[in-house]
Short mmCIF file of C-alpha atoms and ligand atoms in Angstrom, two decimals:
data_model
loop_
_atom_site.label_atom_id
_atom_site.label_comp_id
_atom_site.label_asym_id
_atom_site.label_seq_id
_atom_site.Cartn_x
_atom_site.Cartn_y
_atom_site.Cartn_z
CA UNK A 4 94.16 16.10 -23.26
CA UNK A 5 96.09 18.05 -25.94
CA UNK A 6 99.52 17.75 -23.71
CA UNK A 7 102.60 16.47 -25.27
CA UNK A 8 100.00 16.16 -28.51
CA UNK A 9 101.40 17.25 -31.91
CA UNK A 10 98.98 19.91 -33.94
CA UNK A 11 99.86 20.49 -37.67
CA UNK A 12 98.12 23.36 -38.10
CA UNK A 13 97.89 24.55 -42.05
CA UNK A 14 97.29 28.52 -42.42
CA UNK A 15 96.14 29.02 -46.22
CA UNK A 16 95.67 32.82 -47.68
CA UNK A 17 92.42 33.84 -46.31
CA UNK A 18 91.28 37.19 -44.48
CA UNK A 19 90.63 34.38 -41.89
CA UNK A 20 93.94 33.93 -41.57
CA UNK A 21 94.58 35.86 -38.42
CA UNK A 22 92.05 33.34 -36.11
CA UNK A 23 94.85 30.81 -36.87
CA UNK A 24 97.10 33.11 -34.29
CA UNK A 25 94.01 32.33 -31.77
CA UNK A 26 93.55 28.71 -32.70
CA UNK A 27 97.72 28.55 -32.07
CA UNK A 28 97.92 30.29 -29.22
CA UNK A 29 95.08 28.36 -27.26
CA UNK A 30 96.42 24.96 -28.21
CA UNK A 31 99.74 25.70 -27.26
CA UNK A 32 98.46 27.51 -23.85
CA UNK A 33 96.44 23.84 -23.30
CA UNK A 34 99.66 22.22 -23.88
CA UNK A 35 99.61 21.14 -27.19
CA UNK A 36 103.20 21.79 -29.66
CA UNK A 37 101.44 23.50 -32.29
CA UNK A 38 103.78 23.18 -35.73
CA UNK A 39 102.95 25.71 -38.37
CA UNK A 40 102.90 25.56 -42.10
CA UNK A 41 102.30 28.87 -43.74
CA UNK A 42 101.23 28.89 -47.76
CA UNK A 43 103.15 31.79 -49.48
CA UNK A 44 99.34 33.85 -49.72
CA UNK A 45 98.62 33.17 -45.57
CA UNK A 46 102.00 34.94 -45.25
CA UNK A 47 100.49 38.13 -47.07
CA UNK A 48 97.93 38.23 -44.24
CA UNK A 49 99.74 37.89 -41.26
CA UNK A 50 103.10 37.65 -40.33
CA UNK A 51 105.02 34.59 -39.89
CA UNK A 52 106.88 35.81 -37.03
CA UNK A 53 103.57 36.09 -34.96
CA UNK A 54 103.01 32.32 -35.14
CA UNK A 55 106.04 31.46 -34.47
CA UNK A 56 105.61 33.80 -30.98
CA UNK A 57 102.66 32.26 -30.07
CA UNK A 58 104.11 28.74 -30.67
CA UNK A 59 107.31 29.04 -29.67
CA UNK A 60 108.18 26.85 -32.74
CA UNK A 61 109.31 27.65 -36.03
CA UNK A 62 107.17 28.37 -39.28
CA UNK A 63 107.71 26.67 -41.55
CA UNK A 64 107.14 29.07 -45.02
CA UNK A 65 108.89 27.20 -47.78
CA UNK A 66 109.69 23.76 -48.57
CA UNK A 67 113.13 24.70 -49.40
CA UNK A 68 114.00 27.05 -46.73
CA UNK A 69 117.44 25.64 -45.94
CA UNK A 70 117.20 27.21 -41.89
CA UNK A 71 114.07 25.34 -41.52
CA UNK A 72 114.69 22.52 -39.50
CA UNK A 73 111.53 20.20 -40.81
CA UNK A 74 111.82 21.65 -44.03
CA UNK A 75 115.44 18.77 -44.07
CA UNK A 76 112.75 15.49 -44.40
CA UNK A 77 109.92 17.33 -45.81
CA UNK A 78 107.70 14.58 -44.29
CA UNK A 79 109.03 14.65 -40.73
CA UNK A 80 105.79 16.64 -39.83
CA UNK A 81 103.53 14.17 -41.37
CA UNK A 82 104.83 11.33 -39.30
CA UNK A 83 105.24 13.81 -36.24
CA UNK A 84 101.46 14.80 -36.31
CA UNK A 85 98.67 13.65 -33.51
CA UNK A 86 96.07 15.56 -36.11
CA UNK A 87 96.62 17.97 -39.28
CA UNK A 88 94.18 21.07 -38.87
CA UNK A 89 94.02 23.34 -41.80
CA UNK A 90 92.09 26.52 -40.65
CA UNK A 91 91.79 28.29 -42.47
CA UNK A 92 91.23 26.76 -45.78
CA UNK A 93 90.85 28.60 -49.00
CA UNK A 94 89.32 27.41 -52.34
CA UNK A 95 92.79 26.15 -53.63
CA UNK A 96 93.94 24.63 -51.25
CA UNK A 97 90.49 22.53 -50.69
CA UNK A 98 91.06 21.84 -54.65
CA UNK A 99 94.96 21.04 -54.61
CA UNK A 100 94.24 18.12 -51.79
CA UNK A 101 91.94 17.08 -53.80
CA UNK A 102 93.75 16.42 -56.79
CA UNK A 103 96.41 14.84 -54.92
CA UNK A 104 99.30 18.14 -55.71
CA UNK A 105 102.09 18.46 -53.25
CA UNK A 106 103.50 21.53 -54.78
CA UNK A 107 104.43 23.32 -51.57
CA UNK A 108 104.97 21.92 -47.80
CA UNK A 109 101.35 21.92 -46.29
CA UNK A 110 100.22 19.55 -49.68
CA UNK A 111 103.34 17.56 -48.87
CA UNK A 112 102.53 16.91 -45.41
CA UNK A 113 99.01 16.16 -46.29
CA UNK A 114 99.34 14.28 -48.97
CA UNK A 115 102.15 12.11 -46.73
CA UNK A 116 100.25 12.08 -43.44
CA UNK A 117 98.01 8.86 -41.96
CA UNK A 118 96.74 11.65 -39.21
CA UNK A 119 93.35 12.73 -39.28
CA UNK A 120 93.58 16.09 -41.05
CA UNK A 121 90.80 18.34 -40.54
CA UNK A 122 89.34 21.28 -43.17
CA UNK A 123 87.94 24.53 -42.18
CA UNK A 124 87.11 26.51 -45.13
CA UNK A 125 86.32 30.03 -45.34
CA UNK A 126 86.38 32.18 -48.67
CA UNK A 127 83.73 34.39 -50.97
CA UNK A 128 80.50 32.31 -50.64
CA UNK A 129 80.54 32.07 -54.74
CA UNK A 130 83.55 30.15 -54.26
CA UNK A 131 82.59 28.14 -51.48
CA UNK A 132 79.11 26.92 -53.40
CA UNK A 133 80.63 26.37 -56.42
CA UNK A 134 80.17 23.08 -57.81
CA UNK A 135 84.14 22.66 -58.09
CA UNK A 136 84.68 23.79 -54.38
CA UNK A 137 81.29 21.24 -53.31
CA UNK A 138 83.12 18.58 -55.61
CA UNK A 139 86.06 18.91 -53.86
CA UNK A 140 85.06 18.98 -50.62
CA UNK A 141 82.56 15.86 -51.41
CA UNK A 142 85.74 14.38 -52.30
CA UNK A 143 87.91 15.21 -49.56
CA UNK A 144 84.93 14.07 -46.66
CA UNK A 145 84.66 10.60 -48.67
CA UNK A 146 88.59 10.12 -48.08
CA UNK A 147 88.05 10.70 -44.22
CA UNK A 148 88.86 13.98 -44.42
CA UNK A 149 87.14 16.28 -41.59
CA UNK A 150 85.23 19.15 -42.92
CA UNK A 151 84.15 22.01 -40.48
CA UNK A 152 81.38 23.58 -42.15
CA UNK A 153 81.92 27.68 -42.45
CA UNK A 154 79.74 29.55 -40.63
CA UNK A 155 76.93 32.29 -42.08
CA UNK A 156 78.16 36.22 -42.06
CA UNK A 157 79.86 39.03 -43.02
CA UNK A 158 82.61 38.30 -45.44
CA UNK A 159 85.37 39.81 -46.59
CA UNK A 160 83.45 41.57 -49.36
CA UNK A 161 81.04 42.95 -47.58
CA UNK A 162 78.53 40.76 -48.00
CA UNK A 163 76.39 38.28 -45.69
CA UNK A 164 77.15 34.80 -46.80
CA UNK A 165 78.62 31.19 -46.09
CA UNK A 166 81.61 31.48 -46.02
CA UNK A 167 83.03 32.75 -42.80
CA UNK A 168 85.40 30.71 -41.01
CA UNK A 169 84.36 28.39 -38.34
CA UNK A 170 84.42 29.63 -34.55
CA UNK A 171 87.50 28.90 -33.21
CA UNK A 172 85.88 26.80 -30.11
CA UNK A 173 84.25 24.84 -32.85
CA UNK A 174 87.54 24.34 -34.76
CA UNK A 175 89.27 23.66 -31.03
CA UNK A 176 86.47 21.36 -30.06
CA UNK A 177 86.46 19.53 -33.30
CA UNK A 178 90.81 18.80 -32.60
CA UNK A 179 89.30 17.34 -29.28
CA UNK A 180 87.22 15.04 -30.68
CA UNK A 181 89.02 13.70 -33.25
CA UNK A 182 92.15 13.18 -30.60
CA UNK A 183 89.36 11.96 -28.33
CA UNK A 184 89.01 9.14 -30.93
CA UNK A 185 91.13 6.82 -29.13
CA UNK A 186 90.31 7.47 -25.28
CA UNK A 187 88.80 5.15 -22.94
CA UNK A 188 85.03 5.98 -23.68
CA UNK A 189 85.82 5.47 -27.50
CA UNK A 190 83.02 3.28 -28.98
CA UNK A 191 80.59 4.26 -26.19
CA UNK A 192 77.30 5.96 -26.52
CA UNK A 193 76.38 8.68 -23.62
CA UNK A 194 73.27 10.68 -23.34
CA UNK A 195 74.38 13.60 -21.66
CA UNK A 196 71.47 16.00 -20.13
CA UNK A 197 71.79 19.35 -19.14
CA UNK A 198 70.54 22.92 -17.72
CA UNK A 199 67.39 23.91 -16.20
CA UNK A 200 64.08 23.10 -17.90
CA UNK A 201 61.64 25.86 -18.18
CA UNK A 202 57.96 24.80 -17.18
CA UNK A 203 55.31 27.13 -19.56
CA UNK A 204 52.96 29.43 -17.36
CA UNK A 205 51.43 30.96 -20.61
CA UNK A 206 53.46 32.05 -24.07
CA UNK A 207 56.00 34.38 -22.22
CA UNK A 208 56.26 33.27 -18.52
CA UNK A 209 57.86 29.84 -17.21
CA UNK A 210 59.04 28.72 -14.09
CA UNK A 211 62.70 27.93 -13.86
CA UNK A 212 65.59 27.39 -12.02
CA UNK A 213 68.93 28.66 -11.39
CA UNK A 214 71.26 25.90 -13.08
CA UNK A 215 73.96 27.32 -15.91
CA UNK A 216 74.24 23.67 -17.39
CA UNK A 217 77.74 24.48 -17.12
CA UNK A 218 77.98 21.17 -15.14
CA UNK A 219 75.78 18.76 -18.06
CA UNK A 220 77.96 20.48 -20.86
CA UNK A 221 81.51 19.97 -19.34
CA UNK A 222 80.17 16.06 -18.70
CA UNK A 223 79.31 15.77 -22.38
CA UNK A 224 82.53 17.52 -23.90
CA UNK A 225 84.54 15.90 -21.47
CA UNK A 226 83.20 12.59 -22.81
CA UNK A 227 83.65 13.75 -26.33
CA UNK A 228 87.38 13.86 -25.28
CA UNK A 229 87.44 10.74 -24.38
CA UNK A 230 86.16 9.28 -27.04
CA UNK A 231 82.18 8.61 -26.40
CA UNK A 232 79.68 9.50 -28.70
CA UNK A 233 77.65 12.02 -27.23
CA UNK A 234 73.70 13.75 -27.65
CA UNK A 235 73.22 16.50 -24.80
CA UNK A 236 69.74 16.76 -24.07
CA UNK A 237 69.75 20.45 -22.95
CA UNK A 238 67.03 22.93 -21.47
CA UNK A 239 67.88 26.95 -22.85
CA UNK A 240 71.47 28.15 -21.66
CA UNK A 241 73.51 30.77 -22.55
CA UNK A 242 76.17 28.78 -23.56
CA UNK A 243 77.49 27.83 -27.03
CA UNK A 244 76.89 24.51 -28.86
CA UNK A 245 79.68 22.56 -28.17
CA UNK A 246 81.55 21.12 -31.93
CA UNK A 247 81.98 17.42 -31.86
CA UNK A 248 78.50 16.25 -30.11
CA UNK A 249 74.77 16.11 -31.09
CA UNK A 250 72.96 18.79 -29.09
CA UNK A 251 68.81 18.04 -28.67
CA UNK A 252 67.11 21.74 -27.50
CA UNK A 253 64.32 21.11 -25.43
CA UNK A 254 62.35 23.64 -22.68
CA UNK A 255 60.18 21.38 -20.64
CA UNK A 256 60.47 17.93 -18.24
CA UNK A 257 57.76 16.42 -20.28
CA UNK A 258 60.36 17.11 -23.29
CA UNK A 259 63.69 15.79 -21.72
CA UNK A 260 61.78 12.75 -20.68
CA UNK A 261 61.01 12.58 -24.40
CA UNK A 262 63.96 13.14 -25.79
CA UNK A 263 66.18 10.53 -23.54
CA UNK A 264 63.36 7.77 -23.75
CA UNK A 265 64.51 8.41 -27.77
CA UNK A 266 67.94 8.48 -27.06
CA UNK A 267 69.41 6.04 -24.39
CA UNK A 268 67.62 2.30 -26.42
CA UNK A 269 71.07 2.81 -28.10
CA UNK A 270 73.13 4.52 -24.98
CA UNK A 271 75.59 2.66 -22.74
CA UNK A 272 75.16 5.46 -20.32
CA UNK A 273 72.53 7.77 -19.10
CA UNK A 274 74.21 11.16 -16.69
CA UNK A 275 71.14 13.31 -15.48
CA UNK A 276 73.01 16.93 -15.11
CA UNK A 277 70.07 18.65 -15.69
CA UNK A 278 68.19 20.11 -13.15
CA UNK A 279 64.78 19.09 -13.92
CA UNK A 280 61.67 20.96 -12.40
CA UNK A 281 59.79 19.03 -9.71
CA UNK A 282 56.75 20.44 -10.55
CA UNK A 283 54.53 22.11 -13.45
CA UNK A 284 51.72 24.00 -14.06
CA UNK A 285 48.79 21.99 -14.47
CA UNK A 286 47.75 24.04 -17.19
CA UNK A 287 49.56 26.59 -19.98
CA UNK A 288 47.19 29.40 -20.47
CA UNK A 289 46.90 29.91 -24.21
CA UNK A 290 47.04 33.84 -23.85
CA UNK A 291 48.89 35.85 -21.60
CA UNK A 292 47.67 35.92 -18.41
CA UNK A 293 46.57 39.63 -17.54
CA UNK A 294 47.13 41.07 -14.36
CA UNK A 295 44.01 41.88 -13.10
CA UNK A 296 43.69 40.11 -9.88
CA UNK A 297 45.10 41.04 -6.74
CA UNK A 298 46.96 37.99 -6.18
CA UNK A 299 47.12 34.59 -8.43
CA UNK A 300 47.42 31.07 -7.82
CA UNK A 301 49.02 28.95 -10.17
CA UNK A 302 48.14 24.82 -9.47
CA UNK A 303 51.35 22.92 -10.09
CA UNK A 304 51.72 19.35 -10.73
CA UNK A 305 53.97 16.68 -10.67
CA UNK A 306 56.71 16.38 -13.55
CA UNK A 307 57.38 12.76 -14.33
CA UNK A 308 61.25 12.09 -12.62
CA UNK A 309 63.45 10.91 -15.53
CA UNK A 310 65.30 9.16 -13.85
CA UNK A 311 63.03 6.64 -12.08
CA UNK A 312 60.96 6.33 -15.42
CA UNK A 313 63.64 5.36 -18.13
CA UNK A 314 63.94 1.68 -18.09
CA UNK A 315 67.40 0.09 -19.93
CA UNK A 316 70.31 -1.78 -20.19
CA UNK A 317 72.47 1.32 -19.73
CA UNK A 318 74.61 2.84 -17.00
CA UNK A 319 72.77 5.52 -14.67
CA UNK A 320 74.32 8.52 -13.70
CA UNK A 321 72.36 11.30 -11.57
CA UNK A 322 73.24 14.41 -9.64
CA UNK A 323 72.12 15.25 -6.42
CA UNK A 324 71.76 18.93 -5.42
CA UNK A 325 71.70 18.94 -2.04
CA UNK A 326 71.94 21.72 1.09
CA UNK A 327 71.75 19.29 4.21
CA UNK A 328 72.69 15.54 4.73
CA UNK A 329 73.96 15.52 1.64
CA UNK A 330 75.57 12.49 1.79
CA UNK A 331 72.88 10.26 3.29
CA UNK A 332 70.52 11.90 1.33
CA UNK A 333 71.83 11.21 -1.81
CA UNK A 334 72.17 7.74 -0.75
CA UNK A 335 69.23 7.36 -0.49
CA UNK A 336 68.46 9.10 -3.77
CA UNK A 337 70.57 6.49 -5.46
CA UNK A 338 69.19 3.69 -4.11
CA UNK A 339 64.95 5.04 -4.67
CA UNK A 340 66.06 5.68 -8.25
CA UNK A 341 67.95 2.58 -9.01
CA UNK A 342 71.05 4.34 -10.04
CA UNK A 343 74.84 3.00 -10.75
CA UNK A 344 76.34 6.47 -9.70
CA UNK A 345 75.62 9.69 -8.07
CA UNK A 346 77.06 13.10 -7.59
CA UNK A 347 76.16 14.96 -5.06
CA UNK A 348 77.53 18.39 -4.04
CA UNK A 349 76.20 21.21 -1.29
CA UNK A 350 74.32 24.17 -2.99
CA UNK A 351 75.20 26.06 0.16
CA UNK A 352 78.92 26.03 -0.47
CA UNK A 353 79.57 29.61 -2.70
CA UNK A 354 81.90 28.00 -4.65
CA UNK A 355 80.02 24.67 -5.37
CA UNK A 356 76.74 24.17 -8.10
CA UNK A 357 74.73 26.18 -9.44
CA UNK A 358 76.08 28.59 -11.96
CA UNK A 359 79.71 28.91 -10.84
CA UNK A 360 82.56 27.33 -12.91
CA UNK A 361 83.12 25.17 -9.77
CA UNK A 362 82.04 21.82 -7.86
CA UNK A 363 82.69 20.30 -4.56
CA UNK A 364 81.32 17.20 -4.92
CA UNK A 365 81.00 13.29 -3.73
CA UNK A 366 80.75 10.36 -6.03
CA UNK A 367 78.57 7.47 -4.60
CA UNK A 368 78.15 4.18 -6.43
CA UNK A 369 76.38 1.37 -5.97
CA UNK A 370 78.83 -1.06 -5.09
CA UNK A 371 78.75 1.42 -1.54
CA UNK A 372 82.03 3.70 -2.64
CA UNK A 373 82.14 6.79 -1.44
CA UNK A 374 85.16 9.37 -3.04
CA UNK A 375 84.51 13.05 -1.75
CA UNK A 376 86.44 15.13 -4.07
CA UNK A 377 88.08 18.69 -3.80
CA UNK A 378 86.85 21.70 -4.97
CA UNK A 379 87.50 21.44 -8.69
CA UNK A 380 86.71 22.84 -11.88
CA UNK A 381 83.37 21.47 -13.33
CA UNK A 382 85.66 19.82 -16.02
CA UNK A 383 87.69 18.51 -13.62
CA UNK A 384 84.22 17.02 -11.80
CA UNK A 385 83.09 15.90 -15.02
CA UNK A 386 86.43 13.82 -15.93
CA UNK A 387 86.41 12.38 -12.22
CA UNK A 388 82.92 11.04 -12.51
CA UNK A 389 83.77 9.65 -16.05
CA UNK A 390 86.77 7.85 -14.25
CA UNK A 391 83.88 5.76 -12.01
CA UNK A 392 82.46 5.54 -15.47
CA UNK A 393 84.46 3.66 -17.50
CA UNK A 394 85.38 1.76 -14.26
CA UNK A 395 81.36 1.06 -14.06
CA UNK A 396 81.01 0.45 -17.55
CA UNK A 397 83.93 -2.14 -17.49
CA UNK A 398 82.44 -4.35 -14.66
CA UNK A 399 78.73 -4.25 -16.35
CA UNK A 400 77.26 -7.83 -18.08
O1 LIG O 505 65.16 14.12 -6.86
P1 LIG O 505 66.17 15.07 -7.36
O2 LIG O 505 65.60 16.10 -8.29
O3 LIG O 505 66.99 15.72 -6.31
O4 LIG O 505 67.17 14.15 -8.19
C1 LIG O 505 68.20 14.65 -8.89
C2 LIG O 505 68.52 13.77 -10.08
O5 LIG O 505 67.34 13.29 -10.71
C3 LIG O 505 69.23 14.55 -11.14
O6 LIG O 505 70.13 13.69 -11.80
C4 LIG O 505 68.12 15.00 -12.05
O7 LIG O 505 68.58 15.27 -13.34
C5 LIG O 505 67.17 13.83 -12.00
N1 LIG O 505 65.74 14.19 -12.12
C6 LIG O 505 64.99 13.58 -13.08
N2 LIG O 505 63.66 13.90 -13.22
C7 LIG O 505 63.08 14.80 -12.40
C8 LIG O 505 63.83 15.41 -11.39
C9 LIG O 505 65.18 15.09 -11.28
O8 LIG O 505 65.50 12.75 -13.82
N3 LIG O 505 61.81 15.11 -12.55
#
């Protein structure tokens, strides 16, 4: 999605400044041309000439650097940009755009753009909760500016604090989103569920499964991308929050149920990634269970299936995890829980489901299509499926 898409990217005179080489170099490796405009202080931090490797573009430094070839119509970047991404963004600079002063080329741009431009600041955390910098920044969000809160650690002085520069994957996903804005599930609302939920034994055991979620979160971040609105109900994972989409925690079925009966009144789709337990203990024990017994028997009961349950005007969208028949079985699946899609793949394939970065899978709708895919990457899966989607979506009353 970020081919043949143009990336302003602002570096501002920050210790921060040397994550812009990462932000640069991973948009331009996904395709992106990635134009940078150095202020005079980011060019005390890190080296001009390093940007300009990673981009393969030049840097532009100085608004009247005669050899710069932008720097000739000093708004040719303005109109040339998909998306203006300061990052990162000190104090002054947060101030100067707020003011409205174009007194060197990233202001100009700025100030001439009708991209989105998005601000990631990162400085001392005096600065940053000064009432100026909060003014400013107040200012800046109410003019459709994006803001990308900095995160909580060390700074540069030493000191814990807010103030630290966003993650890069958040700045990256953020850049996604907002060129997302656009795509063909702009406008749409999808509840998104992923990982394994963890049914309570007592208060440190549960029973579990094997799923990463890596298959739930590349569904909702794909649909970001596209455009959608997006709240991932998740179970624990090791993975990070994706930027750009509302992420519910929960451990239990009982709680996923919960939290999509909340979420999908509002939703114009409903995709069931998660891999929900089929069964729970009857009862938690309130203290941990000793092990004094030769042997133990837990009594397990039925979890309530999502799926079925969840009543609504919204598209349904569930995966099918299956080692034999898969094909007929998740027919059947489709048709027992009254869905508009299904995805099923073979756990028995090494390369396909749980936990790998990999899917082999078949889409099944119920108009009767069948589409067996290729192994692909779970993104790749996960942009696939939306295809049937939007296609779905389109045809619904
Ligand atoms: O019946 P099975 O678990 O194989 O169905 C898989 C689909 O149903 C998945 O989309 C899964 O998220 C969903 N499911 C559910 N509630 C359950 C079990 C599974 O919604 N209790």
């Amino acid at each position: 999605m970020l081919a043949n898409k143009t990336i302003v990217l602002g570096i501002t005179g920050s210790i921060a400044a040397y994550k812009a080489a990462d932000i640069a170099s991973k948009l331009t490796q996904a395709g992106a041309r990635v134009e940078v405009i150095m202020t005079e202080a980011a060019t005390k931090f890190i080296a001009p000439l390093t940007l300009r490797s990673l981009t393969g573009q030049p840097v532009v430094t100085d608004m009247f650097e005669p050899a710069a070839e932008w720097s000739i119509e000093h708004i040719a970047l303005a109109e040339a940009a998909n998306v203006v991404v300061i990052a990162p963004a000190t104090a002054n600079v947060i101030a100067k755009l707020a003011a409205g002063i174009s007194d060197d080329m990233l202001c100009c741009t700025v100030l001439a753009t009708k991209a989105p431009v998005i601000v990631a600041p990162a400085m001392n955390v005096n600065m940053f909760e000064n009432t100026i910098t909060q003014e400013n920044l107040a200012k800046l969000k109410a003019r459709g500016f994006i803001i990308i809160d900095p995160a909580y650690g060390r700074l540069a002085s030493g000191k814990m604090g807010l103030g630290r520069l966003a993650e890069v994957e958040e700045i990256i996903g953020t850049i996604k989103q907002v060129l997302g804005r656009s795509g063909d599930l702009a406008g749409k609302r999808i509840v998104v569920t992923a990982g394994g939920t963890q049914e309570r034994i007592d208060p440190v055991r549960h029973i579990g499964n094997r799923s990463s979620g890596k298959m739930g979160y590349a569904v909702a971040e794909a649909a970001r991308d596209r455009g959608a609105e997006v709240k991932l109900i998740t179970a624990p994972t090791s993975l990070p929050e994706p930027a750009g989409i509302e992420v519910i925690h929960i451990e239990t079925a009982v709680q996923m149920k919960e939290a999509v009966a909340k979420a999908t009144p509002q939703a114009d789709a409903l995709i069931m990634a998660a891999a929900v337990a089929d069964y729970q203990p009857k009862s938690v024990a309130k203290a941990k269970i000793k092990k004094e017994t030769p042997s133990l028997t837990l009594e397990l009961v039925r979890t309530p299936d999502i799926l079925t349950e969840v009543k609504g005007n919204f598209l349904k969208v569930g995966f099918a995890a299956e080692s034999e028949d898969v094909v007929a079985n998740a027919r059947q699946k489709l048709e027992k829980k009254q869905l508009d899609l299904i995805v099923a793949n073979d756990i028995t394939d090494s390369s396909s489901g749980f936990g790998t970065d990999t899917n082999k899978v078949t889409l099944i709708s119920q108009d009767g299509n069948v589409e067996s895919l290729p192994l692909l990457t779970k993104r790749e899966v996960a942009d696939r499926m939306l295809d049937k989607v939007v296609e779905l979506l389109g045809k619904k009353p």
